[in-house]
Short mmCIF file of C-alpha atoms and ligand atoms in Angstrom, two decimals:
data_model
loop_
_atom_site.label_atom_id
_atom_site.label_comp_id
_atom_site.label_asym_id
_atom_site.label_seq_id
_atom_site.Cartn_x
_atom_site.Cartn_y
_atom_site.Cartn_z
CA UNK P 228 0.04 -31.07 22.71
CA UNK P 229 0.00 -27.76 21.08
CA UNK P 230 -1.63 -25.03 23.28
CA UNK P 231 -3.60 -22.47 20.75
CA UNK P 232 -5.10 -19.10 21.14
CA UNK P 233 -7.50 -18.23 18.21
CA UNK P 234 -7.77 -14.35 17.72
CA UNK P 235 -11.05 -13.42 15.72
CA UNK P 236 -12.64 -17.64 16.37
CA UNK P 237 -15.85 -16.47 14.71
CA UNK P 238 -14.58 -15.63 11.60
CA UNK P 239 -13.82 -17.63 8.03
CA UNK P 240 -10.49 -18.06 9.25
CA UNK P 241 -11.02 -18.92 13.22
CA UNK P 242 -14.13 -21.58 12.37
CA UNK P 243 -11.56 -23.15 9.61
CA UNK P 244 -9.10 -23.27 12.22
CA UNK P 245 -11.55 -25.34 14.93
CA UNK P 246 -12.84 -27.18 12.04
CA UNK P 247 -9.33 -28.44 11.71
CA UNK P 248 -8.75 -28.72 15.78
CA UNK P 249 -11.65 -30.44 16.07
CA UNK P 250 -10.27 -33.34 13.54
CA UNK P 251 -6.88 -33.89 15.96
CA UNK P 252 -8.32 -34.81 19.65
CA UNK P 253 -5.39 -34.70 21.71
CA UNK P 254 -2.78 -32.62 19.63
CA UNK P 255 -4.30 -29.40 19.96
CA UNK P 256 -5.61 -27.64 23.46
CA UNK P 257 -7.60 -24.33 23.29
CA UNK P 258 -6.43 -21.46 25.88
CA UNK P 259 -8.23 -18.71 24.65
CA UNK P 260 -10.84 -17.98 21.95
CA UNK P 261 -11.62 -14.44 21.17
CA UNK P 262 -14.49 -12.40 18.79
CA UNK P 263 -15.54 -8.98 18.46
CA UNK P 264 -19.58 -9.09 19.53
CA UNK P 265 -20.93 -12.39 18.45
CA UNK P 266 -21.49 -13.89 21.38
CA UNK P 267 -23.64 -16.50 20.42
CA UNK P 268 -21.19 -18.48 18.48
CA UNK P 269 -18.38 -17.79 20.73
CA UNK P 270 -20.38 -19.49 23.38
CA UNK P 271 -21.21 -22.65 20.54
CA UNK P 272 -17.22 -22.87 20.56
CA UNK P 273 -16.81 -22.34 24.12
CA UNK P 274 -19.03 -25.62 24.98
CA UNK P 275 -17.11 -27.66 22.31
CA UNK P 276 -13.37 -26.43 22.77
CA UNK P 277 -13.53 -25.46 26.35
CA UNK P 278 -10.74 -22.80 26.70
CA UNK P 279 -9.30 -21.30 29.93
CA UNK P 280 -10.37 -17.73 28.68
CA UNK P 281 -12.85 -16.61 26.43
CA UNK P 282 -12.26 -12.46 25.20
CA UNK P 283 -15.03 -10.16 23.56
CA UNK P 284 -14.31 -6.50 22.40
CA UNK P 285 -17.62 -5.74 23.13
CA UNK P 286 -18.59 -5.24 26.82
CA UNK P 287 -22.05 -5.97 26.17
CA UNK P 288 -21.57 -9.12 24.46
CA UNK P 289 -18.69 -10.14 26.93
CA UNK P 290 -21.55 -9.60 29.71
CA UNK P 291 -23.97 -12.19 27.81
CA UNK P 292 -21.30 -14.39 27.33
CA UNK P 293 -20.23 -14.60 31.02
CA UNK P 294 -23.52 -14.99 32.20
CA UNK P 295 -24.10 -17.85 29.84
CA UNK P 296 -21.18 -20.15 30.75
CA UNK P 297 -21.83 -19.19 34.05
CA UNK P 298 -25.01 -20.61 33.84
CA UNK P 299 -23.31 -23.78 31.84
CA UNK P 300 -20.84 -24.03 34.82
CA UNK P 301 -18.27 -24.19 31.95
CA UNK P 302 -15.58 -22.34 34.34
CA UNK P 303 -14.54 -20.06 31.70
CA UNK P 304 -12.81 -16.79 32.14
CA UNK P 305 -14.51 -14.09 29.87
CA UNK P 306 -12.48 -10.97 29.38
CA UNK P 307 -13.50 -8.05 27.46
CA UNK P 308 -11.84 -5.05 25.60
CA UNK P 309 -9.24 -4.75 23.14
CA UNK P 310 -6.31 -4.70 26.18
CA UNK P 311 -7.90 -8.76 27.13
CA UNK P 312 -7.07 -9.22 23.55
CA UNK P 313 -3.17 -8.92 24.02
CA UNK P 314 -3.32 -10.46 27.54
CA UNK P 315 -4.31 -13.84 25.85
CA UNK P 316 -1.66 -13.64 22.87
CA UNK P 317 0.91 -13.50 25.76
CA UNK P 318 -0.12 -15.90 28.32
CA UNK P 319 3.15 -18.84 29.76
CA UNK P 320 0.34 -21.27 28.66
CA UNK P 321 0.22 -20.19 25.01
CA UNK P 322 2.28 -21.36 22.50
CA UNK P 323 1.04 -20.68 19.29
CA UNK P 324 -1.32 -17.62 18.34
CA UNK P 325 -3.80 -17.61 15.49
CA UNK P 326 -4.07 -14.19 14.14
CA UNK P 327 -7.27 -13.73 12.29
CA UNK P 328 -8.86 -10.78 13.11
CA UNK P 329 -9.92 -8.57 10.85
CA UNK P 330 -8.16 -5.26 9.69
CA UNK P 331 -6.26 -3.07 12.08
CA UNK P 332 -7.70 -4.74 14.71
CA UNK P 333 -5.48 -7.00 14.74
CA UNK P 334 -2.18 -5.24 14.64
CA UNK P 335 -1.85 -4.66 18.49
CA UNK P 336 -2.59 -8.40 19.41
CA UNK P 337 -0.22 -9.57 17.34
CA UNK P 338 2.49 -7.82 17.32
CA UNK P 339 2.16 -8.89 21.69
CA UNK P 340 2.26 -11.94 20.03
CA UNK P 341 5.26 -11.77 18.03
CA UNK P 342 6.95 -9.68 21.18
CA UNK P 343 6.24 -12.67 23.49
CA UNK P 344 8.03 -14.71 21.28
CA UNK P 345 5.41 -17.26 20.06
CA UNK P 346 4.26 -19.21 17.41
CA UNK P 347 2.13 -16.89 14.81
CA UNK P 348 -0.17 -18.46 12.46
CA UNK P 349 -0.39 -14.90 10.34
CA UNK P 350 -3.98 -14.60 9.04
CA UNK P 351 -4.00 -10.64 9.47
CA UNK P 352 -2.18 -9.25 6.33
CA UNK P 353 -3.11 -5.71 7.52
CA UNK P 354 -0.60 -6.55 10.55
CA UNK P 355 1.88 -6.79 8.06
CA UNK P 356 0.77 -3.60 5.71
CA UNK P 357 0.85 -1.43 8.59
CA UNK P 358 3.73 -2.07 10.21
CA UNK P 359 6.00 -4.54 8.59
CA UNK P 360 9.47 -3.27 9.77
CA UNK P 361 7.91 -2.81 13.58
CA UNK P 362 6.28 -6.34 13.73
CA UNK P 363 9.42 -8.27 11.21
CA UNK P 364 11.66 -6.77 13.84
CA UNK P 365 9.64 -8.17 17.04
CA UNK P 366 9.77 -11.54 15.46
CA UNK P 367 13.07 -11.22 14.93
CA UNK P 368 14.45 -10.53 18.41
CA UNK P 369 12.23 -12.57 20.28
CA UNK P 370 12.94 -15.54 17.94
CA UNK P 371 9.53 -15.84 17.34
CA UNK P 372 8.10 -18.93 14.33
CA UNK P 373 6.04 -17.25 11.97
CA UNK P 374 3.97 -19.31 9.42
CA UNK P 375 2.02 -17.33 6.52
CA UNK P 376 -1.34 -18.62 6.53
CA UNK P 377 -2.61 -16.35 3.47
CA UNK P 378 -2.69 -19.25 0.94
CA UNK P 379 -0.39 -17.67 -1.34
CA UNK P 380 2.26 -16.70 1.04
CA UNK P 381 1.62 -20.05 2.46
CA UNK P 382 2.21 -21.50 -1.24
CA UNK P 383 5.59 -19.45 -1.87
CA UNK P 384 6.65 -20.75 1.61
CA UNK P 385 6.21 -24.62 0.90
CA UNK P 386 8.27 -24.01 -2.32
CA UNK P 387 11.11 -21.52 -1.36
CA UNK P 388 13.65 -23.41 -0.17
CA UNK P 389 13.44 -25.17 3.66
CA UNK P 390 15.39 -22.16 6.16
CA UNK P 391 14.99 -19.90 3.37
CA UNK P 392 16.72 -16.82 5.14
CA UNK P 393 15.80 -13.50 3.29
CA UNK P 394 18.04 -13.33 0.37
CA UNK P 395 16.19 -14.17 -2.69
CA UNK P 396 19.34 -14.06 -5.12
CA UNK P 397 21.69 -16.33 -2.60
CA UNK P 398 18.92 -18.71 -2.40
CA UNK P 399 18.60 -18.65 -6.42
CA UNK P 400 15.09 -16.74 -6.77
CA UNK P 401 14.46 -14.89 -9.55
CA UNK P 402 10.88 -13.94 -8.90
CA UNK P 403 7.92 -14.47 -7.50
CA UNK P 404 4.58 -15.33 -8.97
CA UNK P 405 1.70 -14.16 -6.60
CA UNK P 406 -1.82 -16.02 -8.15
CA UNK P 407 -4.70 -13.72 -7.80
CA UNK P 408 -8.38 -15.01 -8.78
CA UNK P 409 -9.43 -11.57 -10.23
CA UNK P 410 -12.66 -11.86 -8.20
CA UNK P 411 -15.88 -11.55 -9.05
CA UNK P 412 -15.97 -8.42 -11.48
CA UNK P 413 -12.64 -10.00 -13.72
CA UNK P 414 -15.20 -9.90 -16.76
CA UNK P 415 -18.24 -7.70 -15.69
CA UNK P 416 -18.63 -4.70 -18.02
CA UNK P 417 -16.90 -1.55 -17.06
CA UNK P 418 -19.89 0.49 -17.07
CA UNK P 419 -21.53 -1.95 -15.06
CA UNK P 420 -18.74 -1.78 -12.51
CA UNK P 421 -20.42 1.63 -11.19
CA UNK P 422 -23.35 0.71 -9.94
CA UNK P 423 -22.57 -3.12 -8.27
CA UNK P 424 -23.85 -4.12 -4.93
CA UNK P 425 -21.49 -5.25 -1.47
CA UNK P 426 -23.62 -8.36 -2.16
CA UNK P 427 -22.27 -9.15 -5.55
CA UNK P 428 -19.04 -8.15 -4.48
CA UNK P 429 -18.99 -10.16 -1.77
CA UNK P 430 -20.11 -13.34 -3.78
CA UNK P 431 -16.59 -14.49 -4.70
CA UNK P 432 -16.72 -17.40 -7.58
CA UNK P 433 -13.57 -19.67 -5.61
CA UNK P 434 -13.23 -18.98 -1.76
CA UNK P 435 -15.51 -18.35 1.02
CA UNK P 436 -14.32 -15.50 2.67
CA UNK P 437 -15.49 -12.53 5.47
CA UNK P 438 -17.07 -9.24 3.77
CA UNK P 439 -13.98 -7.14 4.31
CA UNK P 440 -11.46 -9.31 2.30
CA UNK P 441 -14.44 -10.62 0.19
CA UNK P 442 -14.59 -6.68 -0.89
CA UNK P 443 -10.52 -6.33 -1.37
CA UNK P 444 -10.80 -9.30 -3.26
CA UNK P 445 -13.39 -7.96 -5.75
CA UNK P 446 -11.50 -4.64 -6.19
CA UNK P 447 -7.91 -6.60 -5.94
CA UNK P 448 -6.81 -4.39 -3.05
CA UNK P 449 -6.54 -7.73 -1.70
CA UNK P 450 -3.76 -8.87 -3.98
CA UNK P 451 -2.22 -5.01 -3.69
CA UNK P 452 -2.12 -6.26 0.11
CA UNK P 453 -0.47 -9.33 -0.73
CA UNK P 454 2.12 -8.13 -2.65
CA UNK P 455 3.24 -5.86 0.52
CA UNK P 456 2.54 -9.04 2.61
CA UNK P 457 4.96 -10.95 0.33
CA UNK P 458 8.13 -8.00 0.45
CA UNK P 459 7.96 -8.34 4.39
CA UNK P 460 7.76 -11.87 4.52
CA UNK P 461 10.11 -12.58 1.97
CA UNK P 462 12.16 -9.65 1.47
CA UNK P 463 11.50 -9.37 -2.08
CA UNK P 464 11.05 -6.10 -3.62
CA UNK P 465 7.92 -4.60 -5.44
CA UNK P 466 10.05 -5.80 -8.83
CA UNK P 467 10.53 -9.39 -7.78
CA UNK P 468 7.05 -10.06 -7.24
CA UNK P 469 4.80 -10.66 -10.15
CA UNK P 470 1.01 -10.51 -9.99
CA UNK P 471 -0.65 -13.45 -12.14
CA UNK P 472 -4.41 -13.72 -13.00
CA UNK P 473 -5.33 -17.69 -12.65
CA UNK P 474 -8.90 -17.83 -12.33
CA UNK P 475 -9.27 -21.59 -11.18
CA UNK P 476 -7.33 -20.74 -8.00
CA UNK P 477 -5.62 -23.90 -8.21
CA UNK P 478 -2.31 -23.12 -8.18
CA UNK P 479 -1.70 -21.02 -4.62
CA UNK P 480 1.28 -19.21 -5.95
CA UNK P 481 4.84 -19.38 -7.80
CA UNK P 482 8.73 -19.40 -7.20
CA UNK P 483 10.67 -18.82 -10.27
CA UNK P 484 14.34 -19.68 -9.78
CA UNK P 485 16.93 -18.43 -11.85
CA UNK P 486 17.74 -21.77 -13.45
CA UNK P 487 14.60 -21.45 -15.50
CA UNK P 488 12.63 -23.93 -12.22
CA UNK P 489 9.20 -23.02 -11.58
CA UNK P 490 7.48 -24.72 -7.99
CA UNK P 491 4.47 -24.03 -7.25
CA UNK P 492 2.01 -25.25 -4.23
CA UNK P 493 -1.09 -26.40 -5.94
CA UNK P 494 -4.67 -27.52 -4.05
CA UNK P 495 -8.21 -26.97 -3.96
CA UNK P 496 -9.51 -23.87 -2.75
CA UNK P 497 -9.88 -24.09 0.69
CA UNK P 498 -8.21 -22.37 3.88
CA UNK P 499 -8.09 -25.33 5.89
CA UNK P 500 -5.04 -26.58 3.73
CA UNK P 501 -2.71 -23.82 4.79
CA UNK P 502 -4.48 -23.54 8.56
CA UNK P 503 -3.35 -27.10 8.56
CA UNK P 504 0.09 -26.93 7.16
CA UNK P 505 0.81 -24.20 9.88
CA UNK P 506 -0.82 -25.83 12.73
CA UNK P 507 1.20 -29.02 12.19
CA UNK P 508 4.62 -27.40 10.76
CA UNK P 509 6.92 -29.01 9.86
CA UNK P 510 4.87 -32.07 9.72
CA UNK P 511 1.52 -33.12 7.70
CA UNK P 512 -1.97 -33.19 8.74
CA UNK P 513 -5.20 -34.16 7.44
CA UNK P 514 -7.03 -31.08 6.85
CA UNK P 515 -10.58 -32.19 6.10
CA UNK P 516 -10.20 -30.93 2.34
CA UNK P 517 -10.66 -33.48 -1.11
CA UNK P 518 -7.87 -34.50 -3.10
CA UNK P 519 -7.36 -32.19 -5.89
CA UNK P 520 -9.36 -33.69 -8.72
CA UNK P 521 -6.60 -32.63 -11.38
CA UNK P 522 -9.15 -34.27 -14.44
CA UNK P 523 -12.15 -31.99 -12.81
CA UNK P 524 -9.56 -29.15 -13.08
CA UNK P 525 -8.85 -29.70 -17.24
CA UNK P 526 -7.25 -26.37 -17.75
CA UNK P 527 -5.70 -23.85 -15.87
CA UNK P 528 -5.36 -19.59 -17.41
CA UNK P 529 -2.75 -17.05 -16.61
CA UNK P 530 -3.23 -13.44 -17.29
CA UNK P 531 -1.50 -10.37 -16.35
CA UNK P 532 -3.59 -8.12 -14.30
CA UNK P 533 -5.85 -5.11 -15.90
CA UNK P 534 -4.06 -2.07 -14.03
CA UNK P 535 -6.97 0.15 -15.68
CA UNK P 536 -10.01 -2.15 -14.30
CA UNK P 537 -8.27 -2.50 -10.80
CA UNK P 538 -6.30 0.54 -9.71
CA UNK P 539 -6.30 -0.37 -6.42
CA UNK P 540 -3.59 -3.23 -7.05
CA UNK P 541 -1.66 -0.09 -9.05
CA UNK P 542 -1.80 2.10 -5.40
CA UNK P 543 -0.71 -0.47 -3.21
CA UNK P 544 1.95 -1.16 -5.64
CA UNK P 545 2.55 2.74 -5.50
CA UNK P 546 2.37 2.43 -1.38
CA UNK P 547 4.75 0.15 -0.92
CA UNK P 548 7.38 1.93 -3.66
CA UNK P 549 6.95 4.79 -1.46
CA UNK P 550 7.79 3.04 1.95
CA UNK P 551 7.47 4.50 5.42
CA UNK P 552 3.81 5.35 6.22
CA UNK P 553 2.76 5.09 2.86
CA UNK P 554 1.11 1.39 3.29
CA UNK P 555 -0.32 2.19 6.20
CA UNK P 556 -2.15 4.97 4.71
CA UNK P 557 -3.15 3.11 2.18
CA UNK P 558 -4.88 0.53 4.51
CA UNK P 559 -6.40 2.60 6.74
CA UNK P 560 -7.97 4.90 3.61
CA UNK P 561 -8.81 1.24 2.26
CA UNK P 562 -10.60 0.22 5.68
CA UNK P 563 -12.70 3.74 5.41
CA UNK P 564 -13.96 3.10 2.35
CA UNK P 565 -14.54 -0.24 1.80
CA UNK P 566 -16.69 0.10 5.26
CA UNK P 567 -18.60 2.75 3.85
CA UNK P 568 -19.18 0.76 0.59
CA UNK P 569 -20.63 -2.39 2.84
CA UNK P 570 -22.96 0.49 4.41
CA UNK P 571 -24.16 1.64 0.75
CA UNK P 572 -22.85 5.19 1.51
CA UNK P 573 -19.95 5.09 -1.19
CA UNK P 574 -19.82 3.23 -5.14
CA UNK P 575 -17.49 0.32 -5.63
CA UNK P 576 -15.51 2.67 -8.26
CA UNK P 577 -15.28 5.33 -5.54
CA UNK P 578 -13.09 2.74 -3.33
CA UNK P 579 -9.61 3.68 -5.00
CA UNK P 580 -10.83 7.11 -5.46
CA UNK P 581 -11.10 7.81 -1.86
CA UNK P 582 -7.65 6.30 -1.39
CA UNK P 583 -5.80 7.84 -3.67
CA UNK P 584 -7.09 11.32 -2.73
CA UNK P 585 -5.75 10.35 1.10
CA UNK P 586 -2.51 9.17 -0.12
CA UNK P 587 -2.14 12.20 -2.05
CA UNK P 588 -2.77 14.44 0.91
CA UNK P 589 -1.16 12.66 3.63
CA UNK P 590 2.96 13.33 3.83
CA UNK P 591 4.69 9.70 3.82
CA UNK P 592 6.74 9.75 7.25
CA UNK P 593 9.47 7.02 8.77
CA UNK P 594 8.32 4.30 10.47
CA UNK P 595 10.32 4.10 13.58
CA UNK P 596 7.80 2.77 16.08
CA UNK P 597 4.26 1.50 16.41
CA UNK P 598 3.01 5.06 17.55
CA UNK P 599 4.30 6.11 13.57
CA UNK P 600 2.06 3.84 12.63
CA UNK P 601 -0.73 4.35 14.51
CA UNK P 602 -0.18 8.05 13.75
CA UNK P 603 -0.62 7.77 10.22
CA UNK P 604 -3.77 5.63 10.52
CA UNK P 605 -5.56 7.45 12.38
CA UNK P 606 -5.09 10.39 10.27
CA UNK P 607 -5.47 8.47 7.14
CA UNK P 608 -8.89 7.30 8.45
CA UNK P 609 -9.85 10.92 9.41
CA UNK P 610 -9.26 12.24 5.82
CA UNK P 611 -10.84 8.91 4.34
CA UNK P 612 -13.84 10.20 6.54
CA UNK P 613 -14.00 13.42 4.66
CA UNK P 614 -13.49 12.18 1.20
CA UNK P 615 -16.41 9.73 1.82
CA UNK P 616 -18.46 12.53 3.25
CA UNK P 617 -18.12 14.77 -0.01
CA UNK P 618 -18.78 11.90 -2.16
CA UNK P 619 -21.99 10.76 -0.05
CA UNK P 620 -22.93 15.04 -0.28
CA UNK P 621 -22.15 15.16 -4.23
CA UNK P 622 -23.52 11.63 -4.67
CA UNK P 623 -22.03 11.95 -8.06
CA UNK P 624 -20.67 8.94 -9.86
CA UNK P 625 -17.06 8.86 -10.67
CA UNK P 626 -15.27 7.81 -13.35
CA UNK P 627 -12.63 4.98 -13.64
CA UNK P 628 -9.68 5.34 -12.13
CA UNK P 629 -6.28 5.43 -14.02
CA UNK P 630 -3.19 5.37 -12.34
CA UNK P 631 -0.04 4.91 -13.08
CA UNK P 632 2.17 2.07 -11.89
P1 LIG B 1065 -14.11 -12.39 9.22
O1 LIG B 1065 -14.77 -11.07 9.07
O2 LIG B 1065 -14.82 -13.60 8.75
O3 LIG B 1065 -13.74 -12.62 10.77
C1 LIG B 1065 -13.10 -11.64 11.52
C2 LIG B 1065 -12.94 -12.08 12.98
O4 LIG B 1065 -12.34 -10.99 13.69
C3 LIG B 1065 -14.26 -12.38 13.69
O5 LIG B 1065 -14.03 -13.39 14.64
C4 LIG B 1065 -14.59 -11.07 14.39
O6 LIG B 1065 -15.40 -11.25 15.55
C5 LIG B 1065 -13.21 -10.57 14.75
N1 LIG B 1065 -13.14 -9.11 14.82
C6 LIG B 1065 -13.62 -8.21 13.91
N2 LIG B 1065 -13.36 -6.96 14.30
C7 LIG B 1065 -12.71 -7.05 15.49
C8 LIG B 1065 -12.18 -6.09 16.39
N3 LIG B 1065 -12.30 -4.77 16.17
N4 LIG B 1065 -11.56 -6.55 17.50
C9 LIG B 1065 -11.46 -7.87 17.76
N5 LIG B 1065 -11.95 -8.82 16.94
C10 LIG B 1065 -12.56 -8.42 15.81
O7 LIG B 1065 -12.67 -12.27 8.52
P2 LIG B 1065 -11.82 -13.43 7.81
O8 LIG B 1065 -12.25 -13.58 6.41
O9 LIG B 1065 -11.76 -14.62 8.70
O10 LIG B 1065 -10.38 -12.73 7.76
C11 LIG B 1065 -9.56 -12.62 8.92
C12 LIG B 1065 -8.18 -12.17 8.48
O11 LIG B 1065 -7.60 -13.22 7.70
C13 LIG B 1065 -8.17 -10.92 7.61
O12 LIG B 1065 -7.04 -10.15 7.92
C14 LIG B 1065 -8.04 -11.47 6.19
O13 LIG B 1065 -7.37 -10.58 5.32
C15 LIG B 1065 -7.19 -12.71 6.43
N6 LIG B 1065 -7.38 -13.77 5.42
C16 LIG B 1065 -8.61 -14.34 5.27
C17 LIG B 1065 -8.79 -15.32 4.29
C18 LIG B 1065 -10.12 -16.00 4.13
O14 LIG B 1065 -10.23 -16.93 3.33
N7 LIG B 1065 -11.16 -15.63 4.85
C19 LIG B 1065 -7.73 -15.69 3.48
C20 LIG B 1065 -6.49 -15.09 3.67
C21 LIG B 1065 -6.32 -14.12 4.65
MG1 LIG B 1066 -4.74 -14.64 -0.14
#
């Protein structure tokens, strides 16, 4: 019996991750199920998983919530506020945490996580983009098993080789090949590109996904993200990791070795295949997805990505060239603006503007602790705040960004 606590249960990632609970009765025990202010569905999951805790940020919520499995004499523990949120990553009962909250949200949960040496299931990239050397380091010392659960980082893990230990050239790597979908806007007319709506950009043609990554997906910031994602979790450096557009999102992602061997992880489309493959590690488990229909498939495209139509993948690589703080600027700016794009203050073309004007402004500094971190993200986020405020004042269109990579 594996005893899980699901950070962020409400989302894409947390109802994937009951959906695939839910198929193993008896190998997997809730503890602790946590979500920002929806109580409503926390409380659905609450009568069907029954965990010792239940955590909301919001007070409000959390006071709805308690009241209603009071009422259901379901003799859960709610906890609110973001300090319940650690408390339940680092509970003796615990062993493995799900980390899928959204954003920088999640940083400080699991990085408790990773310090209280348990299992992580990493669905949080931004953990990673933040503070990779802070949270690489916890895991580390405390001997800590992290499994990617990003499908791509997921992919490149089934296929390095078993214990892979860090060194890409010892273990024969040449590169790797992170597969990107290009989102929704891969073809959409350049001119057009000014004036499209959070709902189109949220309508992603392969995965189902919350409106935050749904958003970096559409401008690639998600894949900038990734690559990041990939150099902690790998140790492979902005060189060694190739961007490839593949449409079909079939194949997950790619290890080139140096013998001229490509591997790649290959499925359909669908987070419950690495949520599974973590939960169960390092054994199999139905996952609830079809077979991959390889005659449905036919034929599978590679492209290299269109630096010019998606400068955000060209700043992130940019951020993570620069080191220290640099990433975490670039996420927080990121956060700002794709927030204030989902409110209709801000264009979809003004996304990489506002974050290239913050990491232009903003000094890159070490990273030495989490407070280095949180430093540079809260400023980041202030200046994001005044970029987006000038734009929304102007309400002038911008041009296409250009940078260089
Ligand atoms: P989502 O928006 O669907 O869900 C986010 C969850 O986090 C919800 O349960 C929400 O209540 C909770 N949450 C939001 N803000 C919070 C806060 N301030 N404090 C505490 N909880 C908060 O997001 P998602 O699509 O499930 O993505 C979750 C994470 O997984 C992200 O980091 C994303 O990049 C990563 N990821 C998602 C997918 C996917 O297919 N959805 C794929 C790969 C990686
Ligand atoms: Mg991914």
């Amino acid at each position: 019996m594996q005893n899980l606590t699901v950070l962020g249960s409400t989302g894409s990632i947390g109802t994937s991750t009951l959906d695939v609970v839910a198929r193993h009765p008896g190998k997997f025990q809730i503890v602790a199920l946590t979500a920002n202010s929806q109580a409503d569905l926390l409380f659905r999951q609450c009568v069907q998983f029954k965990p010792r805790y239940a955590v909301m940020l919001d007070e409000d919520a959390a006071m709805q919530l308690r009241e209603r499995v009071r009422a259901a004499g379901l003799g859960i523990e709610v906890l609110s506020g973001a300090a319940a949120l650690e408390q339940v990553c680092v509970l003796p009962e615990t062993d493995t945490v799900m980390a899928a909250i959204v954003g920088a949200a999640g940083l400080r949960p699991t990085l408790a996580a990773a310090r209280a040496g348990k299992k992580i299931l990493l669905a949080n990239k931004e953990t990673l983009v933040m503070a990779g050397n802070v949270f690489m380091d916890a895991v580390r010392a405390s001997g800590s098993v992290l499994l990617p659960i990003d499908s791509e980082h997921n992919a490149i893990f089934q296929t390095l080789p078993r214990g892979y230990d860090g060194d890409l050239a010892k273990n024969g790597v040449r590169r790797i090949l992170l597969t990107a979908s290009g989102g929704p806007f891969r073809n959409t007319p350049l001119e057009e590109l000014q004036h499209v709506t959070p709902e189109q950009a949220c309508a992603h043609p392969n995965w189902s996904m919350g409106r935050k990554i749904s958003v970096d997906s559409a401008s690639m910031m998600n894949k900038g993200l990734e690559v990041i994602e990939a150099h902690w979790l790998f140790n492979a450096g902005a060189d060694d990791i190739q961007v490839v557009v593949h449409p079909q999102s079939v194949i997950h992602s790619l290890v080139e070795y140096v013998d001229g061997s490509v591997l790649a992880q290959l499925g359909n489309p669908d987070m419950r295949i690495p949520i599974a493959y973590g939960l169960a590690w390092p054994e199999r488990i139905d996952s609830g997805v079809a077979p991959l229909d390889l005659f449905k498939v036919a034929t599978m495209d590679f492209t290299a990505p269109d630096f010019g139509r998606f400068p955000c993948l060209a700043l992130a690589y940019q951020a993570l060239r620069a080191a220290g703080t640099a990433p975490a600027i670039l996420n927080a700016a990121n956060e700002a603006a794709v927030a204030a794009f989902l409110d209709s203050r801000i264009s979809f073309l003004s996304i990489p503007h506002v974050i290239e004007a913050v990491l232009d402004a903003l000094p890159v500094g070490k990273v030495g602790s989490l407070d280095d971190v949180l430093g540079a993200d809260a400023d980041a986020r202030r200046m994001a705040q005044q970029h987006i405020g000038d734009l929304v004042g102007a309400r002038r269109a911008v041009p296409l960004l250009r940078p260089n990579i």
